[in-house]
CSV table of C-alpha atoms and ligand atoms in Angstrom, one decimal:
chain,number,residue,atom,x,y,z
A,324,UNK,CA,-20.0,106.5,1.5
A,325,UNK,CA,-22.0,105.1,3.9
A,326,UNK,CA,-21.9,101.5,2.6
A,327,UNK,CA,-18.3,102.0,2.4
A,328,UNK,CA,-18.6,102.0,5.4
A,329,UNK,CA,-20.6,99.2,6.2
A,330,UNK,CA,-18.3,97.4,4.4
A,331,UNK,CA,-15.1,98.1,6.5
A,332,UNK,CA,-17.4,97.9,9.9
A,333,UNK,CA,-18.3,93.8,8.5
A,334,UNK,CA,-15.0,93.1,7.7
A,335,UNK,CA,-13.1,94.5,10.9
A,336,UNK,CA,-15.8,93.2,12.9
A,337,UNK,CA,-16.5,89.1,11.8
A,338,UNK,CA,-14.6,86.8,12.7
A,339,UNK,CA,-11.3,86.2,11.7
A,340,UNK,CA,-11.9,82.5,10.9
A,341,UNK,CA,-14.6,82.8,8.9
A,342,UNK,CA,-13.6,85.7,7.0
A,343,UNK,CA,-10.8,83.6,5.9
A,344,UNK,CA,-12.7,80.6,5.1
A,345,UNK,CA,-14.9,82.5,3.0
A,346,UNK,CA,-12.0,84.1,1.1
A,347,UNK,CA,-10.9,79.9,0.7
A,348,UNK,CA,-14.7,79.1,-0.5
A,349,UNK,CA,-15.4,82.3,-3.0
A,350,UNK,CA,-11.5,81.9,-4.1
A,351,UNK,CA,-12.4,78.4,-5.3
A,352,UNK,CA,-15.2,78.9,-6.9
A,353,UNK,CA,-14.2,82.3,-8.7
A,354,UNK,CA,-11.2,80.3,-9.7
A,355,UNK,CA,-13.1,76.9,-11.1
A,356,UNK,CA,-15.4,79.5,-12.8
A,357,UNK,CA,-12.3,81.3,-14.1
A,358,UNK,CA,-10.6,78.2,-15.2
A,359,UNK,CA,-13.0,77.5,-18.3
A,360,UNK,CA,-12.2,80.7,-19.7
A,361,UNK,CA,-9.6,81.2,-22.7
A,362,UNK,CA,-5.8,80.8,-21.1
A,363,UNK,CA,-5.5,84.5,-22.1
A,364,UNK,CA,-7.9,85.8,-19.7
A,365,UNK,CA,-7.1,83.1,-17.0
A,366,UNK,CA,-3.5,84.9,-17.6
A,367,UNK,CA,-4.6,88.6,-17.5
A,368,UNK,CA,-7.1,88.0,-14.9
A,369,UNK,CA,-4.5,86.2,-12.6
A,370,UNK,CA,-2.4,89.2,-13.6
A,371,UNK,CA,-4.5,91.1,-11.5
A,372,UNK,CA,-5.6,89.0,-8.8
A,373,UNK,CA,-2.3,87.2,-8.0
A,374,UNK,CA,-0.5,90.2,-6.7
A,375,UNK,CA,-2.7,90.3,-4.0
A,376,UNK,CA,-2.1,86.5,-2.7
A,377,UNK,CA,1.4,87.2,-3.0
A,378,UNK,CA,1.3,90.0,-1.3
A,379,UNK,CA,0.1,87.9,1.5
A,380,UNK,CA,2.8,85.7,1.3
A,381,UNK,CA,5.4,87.8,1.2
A,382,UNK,CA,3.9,89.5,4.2
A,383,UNK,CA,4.3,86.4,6.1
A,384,UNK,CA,7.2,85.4,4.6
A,385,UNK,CA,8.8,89.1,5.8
A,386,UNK,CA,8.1,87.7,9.6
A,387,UNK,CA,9.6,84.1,9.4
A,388,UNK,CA,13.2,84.9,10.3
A,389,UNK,CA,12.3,87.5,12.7
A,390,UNK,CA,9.9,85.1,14.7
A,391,UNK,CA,12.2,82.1,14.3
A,392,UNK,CA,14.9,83.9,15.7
A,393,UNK,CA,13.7,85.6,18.1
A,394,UNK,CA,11.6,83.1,19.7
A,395,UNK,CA,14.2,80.2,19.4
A,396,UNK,CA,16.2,82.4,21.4
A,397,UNK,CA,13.7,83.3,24.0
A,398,UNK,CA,12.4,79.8,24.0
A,399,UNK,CA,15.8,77.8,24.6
A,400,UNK,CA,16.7,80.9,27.3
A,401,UNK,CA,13.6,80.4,29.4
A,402,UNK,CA,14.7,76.9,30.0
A,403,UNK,CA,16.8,76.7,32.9
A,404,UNK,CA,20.0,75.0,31.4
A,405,UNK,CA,19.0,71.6,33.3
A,406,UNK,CA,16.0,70.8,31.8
A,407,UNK,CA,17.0,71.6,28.1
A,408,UNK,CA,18.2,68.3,27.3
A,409,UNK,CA,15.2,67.0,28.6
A,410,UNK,CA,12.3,68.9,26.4
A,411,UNK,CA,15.4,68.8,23.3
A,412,UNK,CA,15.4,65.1,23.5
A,413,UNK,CA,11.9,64.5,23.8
A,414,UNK,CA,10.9,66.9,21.4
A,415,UNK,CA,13.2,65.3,18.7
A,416,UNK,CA,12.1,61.9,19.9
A,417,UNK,CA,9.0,62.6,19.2
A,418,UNK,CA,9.2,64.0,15.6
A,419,UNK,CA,11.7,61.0,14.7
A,420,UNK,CA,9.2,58.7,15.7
A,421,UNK,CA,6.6,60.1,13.4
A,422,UNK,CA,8.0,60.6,10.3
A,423,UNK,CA,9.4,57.3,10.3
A,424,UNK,CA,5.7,56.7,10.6
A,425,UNK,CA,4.9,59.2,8.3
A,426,UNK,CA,7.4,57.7,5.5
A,427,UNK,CA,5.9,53.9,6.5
A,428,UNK,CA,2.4,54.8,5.9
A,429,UNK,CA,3.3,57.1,3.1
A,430,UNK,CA,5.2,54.1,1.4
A,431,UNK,CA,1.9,51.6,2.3
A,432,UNK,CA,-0.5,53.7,0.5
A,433,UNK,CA,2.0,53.4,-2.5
A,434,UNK,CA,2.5,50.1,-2.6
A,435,UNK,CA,-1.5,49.0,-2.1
A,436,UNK,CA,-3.0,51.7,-4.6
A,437,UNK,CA,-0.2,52.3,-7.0
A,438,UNK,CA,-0.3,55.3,-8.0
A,439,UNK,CA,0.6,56.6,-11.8
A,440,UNK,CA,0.1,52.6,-12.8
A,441,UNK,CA,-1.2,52.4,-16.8
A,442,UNK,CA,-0.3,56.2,-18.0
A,443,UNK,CA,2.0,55.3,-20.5
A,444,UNK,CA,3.4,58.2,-20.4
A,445,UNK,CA,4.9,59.5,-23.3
A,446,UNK,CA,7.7,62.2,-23.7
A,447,UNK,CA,6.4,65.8,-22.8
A,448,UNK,CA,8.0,68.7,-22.8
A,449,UNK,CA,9.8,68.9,-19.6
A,450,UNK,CA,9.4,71.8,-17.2
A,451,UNK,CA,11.9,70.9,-14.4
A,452,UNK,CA,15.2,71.4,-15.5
A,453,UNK,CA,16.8,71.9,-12.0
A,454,UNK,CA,18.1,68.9,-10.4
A,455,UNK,CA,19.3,68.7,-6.7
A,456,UNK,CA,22.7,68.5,-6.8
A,457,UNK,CA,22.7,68.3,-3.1
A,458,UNK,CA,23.7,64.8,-1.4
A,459,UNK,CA,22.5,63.5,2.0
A,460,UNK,CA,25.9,64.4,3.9
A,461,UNK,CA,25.7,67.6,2.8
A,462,UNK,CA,22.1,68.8,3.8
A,463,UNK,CA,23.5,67.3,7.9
A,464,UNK,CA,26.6,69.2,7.0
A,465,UNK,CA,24.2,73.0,5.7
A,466,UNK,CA,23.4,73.4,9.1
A,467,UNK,CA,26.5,74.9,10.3
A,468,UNK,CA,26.1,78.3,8.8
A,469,UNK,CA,29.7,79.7,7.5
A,470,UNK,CA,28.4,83.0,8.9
A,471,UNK,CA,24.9,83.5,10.5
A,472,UNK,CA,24.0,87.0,8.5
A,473,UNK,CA,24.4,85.4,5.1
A,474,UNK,CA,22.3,82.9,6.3
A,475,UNK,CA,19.9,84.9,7.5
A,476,UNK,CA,20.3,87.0,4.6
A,477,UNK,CA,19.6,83.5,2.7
A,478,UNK,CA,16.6,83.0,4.7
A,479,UNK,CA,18.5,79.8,5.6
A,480,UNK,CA,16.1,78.4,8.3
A,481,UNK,CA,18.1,75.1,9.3
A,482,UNK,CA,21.1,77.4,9.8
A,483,UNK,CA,19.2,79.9,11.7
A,484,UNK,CA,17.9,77.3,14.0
A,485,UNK,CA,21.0,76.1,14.8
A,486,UNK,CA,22.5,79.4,15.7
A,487,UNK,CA,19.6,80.9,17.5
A,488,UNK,CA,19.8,77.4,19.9
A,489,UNK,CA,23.3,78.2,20.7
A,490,UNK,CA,22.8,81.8,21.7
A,491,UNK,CA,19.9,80.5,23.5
A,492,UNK,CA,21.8,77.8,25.0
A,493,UNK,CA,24.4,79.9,26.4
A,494,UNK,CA,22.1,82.9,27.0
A,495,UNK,CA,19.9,80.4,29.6
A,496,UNK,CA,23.5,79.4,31.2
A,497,UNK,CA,24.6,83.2,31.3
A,498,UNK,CA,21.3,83.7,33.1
A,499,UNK,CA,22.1,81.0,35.7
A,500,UNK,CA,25.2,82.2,36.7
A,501,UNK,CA,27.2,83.0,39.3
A,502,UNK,CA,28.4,86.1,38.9
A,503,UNK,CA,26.2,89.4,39.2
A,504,UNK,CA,27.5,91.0,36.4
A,505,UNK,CA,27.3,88.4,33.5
A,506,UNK,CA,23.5,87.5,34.6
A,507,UNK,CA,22.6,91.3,35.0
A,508,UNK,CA,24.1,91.4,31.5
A,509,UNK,CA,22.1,88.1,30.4
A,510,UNK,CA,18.7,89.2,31.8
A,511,UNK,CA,18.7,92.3,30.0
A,512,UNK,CA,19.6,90.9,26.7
A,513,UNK,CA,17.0,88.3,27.3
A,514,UNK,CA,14.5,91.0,27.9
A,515,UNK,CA,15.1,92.6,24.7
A,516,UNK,CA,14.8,89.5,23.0
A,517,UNK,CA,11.2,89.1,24.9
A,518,UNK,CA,10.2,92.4,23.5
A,519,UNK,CA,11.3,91.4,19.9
A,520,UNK,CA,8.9,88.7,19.9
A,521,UNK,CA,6.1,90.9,21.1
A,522,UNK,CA,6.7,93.3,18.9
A,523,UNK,CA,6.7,90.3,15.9
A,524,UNK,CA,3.5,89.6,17.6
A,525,UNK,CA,1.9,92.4,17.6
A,526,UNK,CA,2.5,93.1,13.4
A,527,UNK,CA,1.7,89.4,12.8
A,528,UNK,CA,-1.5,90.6,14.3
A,529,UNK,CA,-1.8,93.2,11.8
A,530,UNK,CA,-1.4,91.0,8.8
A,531,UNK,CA,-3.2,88.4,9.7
A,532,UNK,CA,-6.3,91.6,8.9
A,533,UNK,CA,-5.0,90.8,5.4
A,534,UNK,CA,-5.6,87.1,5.4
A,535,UNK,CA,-9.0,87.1,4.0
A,536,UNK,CA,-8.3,88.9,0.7
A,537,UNK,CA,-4.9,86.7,0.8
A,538,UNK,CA,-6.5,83.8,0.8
A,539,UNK,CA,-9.0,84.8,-1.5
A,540,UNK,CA,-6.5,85.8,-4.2
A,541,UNK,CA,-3.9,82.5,-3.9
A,542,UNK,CA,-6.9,80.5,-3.9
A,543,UNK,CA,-8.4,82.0,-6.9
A,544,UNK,CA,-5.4,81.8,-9.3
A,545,UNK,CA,-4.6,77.9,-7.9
A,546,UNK,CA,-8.2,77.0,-9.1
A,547,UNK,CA,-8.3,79.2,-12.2
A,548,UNK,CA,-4.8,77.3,-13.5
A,549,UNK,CA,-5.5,73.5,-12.1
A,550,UNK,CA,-9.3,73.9,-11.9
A,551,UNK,CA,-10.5,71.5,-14.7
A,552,UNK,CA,-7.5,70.1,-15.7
A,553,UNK,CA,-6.6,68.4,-12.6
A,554,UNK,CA,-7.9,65.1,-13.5
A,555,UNK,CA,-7.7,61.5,-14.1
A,556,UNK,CA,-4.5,60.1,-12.8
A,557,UNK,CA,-3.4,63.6,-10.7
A,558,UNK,CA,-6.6,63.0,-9.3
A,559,UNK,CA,-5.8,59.8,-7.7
A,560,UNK,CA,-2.6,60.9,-6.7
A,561,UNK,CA,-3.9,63.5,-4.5
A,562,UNK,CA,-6.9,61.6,-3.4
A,563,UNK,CA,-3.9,58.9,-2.3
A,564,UNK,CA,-2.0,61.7,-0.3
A,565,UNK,CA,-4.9,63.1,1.5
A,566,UNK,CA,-5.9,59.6,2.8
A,567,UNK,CA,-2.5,58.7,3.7
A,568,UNK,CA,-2.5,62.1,5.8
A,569,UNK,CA,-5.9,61.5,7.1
A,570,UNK,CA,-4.7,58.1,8.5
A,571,UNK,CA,-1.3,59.7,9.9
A,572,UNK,CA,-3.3,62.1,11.8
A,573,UNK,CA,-6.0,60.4,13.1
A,574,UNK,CA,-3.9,57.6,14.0
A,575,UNK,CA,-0.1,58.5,14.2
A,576,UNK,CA,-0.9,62.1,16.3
A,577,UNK,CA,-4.5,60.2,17.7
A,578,UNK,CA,-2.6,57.5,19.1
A,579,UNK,CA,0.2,60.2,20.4
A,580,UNK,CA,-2.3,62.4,21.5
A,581,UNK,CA,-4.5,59.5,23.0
A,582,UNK,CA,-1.9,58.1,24.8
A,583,UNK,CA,-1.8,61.6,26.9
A,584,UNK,CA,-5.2,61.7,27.0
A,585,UNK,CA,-6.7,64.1,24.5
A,586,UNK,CA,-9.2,63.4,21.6
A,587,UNK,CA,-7.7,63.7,18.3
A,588,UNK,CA,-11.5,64.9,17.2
A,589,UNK,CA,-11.2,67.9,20.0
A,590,UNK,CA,-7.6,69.0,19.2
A,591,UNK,CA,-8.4,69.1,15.3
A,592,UNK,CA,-11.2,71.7,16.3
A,593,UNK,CA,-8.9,73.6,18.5
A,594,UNK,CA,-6.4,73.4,16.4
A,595,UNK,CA,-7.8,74.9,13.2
A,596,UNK,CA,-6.7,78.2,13.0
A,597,UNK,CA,-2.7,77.0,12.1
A,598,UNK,CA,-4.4,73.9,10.2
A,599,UNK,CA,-6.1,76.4,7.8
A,600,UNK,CA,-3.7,79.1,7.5
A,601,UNK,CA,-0.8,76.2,6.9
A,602,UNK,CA,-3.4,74.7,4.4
A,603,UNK,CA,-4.0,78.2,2.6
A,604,UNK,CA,-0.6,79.8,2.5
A,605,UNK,CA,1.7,76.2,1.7
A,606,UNK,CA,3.7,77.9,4.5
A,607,UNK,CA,5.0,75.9,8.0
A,608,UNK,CA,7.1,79.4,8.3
A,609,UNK,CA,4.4,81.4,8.0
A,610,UNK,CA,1.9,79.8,10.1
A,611,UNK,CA,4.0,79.6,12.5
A,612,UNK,CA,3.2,82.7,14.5
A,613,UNK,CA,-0.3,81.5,14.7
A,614,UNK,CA,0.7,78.0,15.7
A,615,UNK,CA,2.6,79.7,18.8
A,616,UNK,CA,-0.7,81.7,19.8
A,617,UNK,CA,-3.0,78.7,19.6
A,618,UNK,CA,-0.1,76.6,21.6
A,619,UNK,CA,-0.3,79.5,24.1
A,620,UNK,CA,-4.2,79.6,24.4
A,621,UNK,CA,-4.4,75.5,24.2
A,622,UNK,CA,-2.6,75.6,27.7
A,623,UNK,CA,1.1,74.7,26.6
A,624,UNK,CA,3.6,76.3,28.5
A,625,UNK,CA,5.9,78.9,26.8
A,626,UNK,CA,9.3,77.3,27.5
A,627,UNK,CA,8.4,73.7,25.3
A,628,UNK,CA,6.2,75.2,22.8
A,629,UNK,CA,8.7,78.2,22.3
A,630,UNK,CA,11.2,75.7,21.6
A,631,UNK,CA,9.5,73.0,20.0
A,632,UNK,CA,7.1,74.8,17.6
A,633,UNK,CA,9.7,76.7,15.7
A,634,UNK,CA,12.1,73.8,15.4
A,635,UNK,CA,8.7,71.8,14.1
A,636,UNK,CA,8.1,73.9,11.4
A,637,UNK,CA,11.7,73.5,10.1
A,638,UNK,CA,12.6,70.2,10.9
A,639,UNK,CA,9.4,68.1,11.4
A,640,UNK,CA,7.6,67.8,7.8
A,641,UNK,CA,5.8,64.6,8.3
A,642,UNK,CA,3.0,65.6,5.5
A,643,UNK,CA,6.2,66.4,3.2
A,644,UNK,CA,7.4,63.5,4.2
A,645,UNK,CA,4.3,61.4,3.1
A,646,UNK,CA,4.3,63.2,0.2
A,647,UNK,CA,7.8,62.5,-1.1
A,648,UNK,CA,7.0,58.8,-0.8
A,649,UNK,CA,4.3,58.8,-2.5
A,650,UNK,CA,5.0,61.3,-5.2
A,651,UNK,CA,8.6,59.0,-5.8
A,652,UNK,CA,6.1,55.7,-6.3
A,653,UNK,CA,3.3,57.5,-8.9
A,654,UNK,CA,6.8,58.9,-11.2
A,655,UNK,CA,8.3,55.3,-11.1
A,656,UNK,CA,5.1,53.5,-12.0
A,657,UNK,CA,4.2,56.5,-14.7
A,658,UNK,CA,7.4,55.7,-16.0
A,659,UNK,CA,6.9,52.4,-15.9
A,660,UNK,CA,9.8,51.1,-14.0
A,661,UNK,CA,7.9,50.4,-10.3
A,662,UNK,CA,10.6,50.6,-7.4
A,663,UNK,CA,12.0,46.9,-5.8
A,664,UNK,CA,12.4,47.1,-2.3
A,665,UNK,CA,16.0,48.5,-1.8
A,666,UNK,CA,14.9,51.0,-3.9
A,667,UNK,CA,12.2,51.3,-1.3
A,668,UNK,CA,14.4,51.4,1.7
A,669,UNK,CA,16.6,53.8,0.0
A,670,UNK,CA,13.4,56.5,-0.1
A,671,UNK,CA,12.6,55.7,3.7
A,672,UNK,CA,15.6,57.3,4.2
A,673,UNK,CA,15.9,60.4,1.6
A,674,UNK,CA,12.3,61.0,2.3
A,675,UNK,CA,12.9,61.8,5.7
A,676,UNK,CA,15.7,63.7,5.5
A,677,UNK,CA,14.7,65.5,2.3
A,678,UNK,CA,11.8,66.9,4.4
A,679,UNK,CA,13.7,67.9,7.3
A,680,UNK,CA,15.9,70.1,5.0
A,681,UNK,CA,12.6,71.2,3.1
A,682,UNK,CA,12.2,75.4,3.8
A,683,UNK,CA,9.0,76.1,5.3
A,684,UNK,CA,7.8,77.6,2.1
A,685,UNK,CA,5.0,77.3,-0.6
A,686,UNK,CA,6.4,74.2,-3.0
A,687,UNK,CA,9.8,73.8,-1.3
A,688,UNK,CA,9.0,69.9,-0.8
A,689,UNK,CA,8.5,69.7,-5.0
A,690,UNK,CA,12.1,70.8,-5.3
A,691,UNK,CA,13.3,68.3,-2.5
A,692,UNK,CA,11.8,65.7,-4.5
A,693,UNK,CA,13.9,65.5,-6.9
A,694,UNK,CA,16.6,64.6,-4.1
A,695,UNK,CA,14.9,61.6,-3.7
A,696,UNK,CA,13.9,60.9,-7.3
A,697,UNK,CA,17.7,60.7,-8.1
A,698,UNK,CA,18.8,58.5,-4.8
A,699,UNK,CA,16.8,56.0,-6.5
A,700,UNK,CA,18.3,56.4,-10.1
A,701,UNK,CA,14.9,58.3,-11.6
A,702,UNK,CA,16.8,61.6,-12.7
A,703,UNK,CA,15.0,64.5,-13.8
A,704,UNK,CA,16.9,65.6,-17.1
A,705,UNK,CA,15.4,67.9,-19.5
A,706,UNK,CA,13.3,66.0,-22.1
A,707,UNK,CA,13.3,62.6,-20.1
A,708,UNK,CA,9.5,60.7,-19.0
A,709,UNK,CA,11.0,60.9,-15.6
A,710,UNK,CA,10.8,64.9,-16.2
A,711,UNK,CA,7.5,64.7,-17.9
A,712,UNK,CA,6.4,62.7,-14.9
A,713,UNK,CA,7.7,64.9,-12.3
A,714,UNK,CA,6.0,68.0,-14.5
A,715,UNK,CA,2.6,66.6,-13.9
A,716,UNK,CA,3.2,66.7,-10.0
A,717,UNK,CA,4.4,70.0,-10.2
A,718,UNK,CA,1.2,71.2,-12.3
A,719,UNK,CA,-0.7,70.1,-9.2
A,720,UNK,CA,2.0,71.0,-6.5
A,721,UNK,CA,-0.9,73.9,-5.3
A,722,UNK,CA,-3.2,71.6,-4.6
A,723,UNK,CA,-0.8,68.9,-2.8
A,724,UNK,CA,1.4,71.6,-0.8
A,725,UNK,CA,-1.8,72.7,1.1
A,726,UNK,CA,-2.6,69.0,2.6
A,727,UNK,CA,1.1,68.2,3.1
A,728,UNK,CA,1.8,72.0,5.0
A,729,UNK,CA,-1.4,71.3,6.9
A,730,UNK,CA,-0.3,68.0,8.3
A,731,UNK,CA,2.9,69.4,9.0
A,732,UNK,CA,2.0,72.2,11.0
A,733,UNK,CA,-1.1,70.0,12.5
A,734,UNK,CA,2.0,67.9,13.9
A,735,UNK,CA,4.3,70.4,15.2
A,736,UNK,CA,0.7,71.4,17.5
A,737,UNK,CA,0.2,68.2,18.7
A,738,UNK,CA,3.7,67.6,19.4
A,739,UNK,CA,3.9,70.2,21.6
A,740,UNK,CA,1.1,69.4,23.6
A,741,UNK,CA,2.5,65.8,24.1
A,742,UNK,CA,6.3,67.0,24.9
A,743,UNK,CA,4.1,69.4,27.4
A,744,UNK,CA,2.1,67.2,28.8
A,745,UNK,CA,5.1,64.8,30.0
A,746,UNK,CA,6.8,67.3,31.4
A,747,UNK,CA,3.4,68.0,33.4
A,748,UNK,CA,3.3,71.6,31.7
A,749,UNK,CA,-0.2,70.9,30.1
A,750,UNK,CA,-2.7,73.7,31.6
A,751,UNK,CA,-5.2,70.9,31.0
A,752,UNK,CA,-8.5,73.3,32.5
A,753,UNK,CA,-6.9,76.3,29.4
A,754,UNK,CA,-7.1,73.7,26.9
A,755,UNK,CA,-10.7,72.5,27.6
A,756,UNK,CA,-12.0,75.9,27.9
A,757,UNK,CA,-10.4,77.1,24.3
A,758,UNK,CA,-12.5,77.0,21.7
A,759,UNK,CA,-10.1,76.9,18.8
A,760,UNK,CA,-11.9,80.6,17.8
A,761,UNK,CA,-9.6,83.8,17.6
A,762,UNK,CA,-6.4,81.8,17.7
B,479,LIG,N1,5.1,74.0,2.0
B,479,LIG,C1,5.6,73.1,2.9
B,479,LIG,C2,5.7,73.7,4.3
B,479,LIG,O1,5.8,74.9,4.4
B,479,LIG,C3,6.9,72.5,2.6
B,479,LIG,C4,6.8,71.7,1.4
B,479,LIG,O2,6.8,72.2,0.3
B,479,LIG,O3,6.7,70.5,1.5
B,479,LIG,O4,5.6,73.0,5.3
């Protein structure tokens, strides 16, 4: 009893942060360990385990449209109406601006190291059948939701977005106006709003108590299926997309973050409560909650990062983005038919886009990559080396999902803090003193 006890006292009383990093480390090695074993028991153990990691996710996932909602709103209605075009267009400035560089140095790494060059690859059998039927016009044209509650229903986050920035929109100019009645009206639908999001708060809170054994669990049953078979060629491929996003931070958000004087080195450290919670759940969506705390204890005000984070972890994938590039390059060259350089020009393009209309979710960028695979003629059809190709990324999709989320959630946090800072709504004395601890 009493070491029951114990138990629930260590837990409830470490810290957050490194319970969840030891979930990460034990869930990696009990899954390595795991992953020699017979695929039978790999299967049954998983059978076990895996409920629990996606019990995690689904807890998170339960809060995305809640917290995107309700904090778009809030966010675009504590701008006074003038200065919403200002932090809009800079925010969207900003994100442009990287994941062109994000495609560029995605595309650079591709071209140098060559990824999937000599496999050979012969016919597998294929495991992606799907292919996106969606074209480029159309993912601009999703946006406009035909009716909000399907799409929320849908979990739709582009269209939800959209819609919670008009209510916002003409919630902040309802606020502003003239007439007693319709801002009397405005401020107390605005305050309800405010209590939403502290009430989505307040259970995010709550789960985040269940990251540890989460983490533990998803950890465990990507390690005990990938483990020792993620080798050779899939090996280079990831070690390709980590350094591409190791240079894309350090010097795409460094040089962003430089430029408004804070150390890249510094911000990582601060920043790596959402860093590792994107990296462990393969969720922007999820994370997202804890991006907004750590914004609010780094010294951002509430009325940019209210706005920018949540439109960030929709719209501004820039690890997905490096990943699409690169992932394109290693199927042409495993095929054996390398891009030319309209080709190339053609992925700049998809890539970005495909990202921005990538869902916040665990392994929603794997499915947008076949929208790019097929823009440059590589379609995924059932039986195809294009589909055995693309089946070998997807075997490893765990492993790149968590670098790619990370980077994209490490970029909607730094991009807030730049948007912030040039609108001189940095609390520069807040950051310094935050630790990164107890985001
Ligand atoms: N998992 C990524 C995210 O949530 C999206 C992707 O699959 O690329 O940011």
């Amino acid at each position: 009893m009493s070491s029951k006890r114990g138990i629930f006292d260590w837990y409830f009383k470490t810290n957050l942060l490194i319970r969840i990093f030891l979930g990460l480390v034990l869930g990696a090695v009990v899954g390595i360990i795991l992953s020699s074993s017979p695929a039978e028991t790999v299967m049954k153990v998983n059978s076990y385990i895996a409920p629990f990691g996606n019990a995690f996710v689904r807890l998170l996932q339960m809060i995305i449209v809640p917290t995107i909602l309700f904090t778009l709103i809030v966010g675009t209605a504590s701008i006074e109406p003038s200065r919403l075009g200002k932090v809009g267009i800079k925010t969207i400035l900003y994100y442009a601006a990287t994941s062109v560089c994000a495609v560029i140095i995605g595309l650079i790494f591709a071209i140098v190291l060559k990824p999937g060059t000599g496999i050979n690859l012969v016919v597998a059998d294929a495991v992606a059948k799907e292919a996106a039927k969606t074209p480029v016009s159309s993912i601009i044209l999703n946006i406009i939701p035909t009716n909000m509650f399907d799409a929320m229903n849908r979990g739709s986050v582009l269209q939800i977005i959209f819609f919670a920035i008009l209510i916002g929109l003409a919630l902040a100019i309802l606020r502003d106006s003239k007439n007693e009645k319709i801002k009397k009206n405005a401020e107390a639908v605005f305050s309800f709003f405010e209590g939403m999001v502290e009430i989505i708060f307040k259970i995010v809170g709550w789960v985040m108590q269940y990251a540890p054994i989460g983490v533990f669990a998803l950890l465990t049953t990507v390690f005990s299926l990938n483990g020792a078979k993620v080798v050779g060629p899939l090996v280079g491929v990831t070690v390709i997309l980590y350094a591409a996003l190791a240079v894309h931070l350090i010097f795409v958000y460094g040089g962003f973050l430089l430029a408004n004087k804070v150390n890249v080195f510094g911000f990582i450290k601060k920043a790596r409560a959402p860093m590792l919670t994107a990296f462990a759940t393969r969720s922007s969506g999820g994370t997202l909650p804890i991006s907004i705390r750590t914004a609010e204890h780094m010294g951002v005000s509430k009325g940019v990062y209210s706005f920018s984070l949540p439109l960030g972890a929709t719209i501004n994938m820039d690890g997905t983005t490096i990943y699409e590039a690169i992932c394109v390059m290693f199927i042409a060259n495993a095929v054996g038919s390398p891009l030319d350089f309209g080709q190339m020009l053609m992925v700049m393009l998809t890539a970005v886009l495909a990202a921005i209309g990538t869902a916040g979710v665990p392994g929603a960028g794997a499915i947008m990559l076949l929208l790019v695979l097929e823009s440059v003629g590589l379609k995924v059809e059932a039986g195809s080396v294009v589909a055995a190709a693309y089946a070998m990324i997807l075997g490893i999709d765990a492993l790149l999902d968590m670098g790619r989320t990370c980077m994209n959630v490490t970029g909607d946090v730094a991009g807030t803090i730049v948007v912030s800072n040039s609108e001189k709504e940095f609390d520069r004395a807040k950051y310094e003193k935050f630790d990164g601890a107890n985001a």
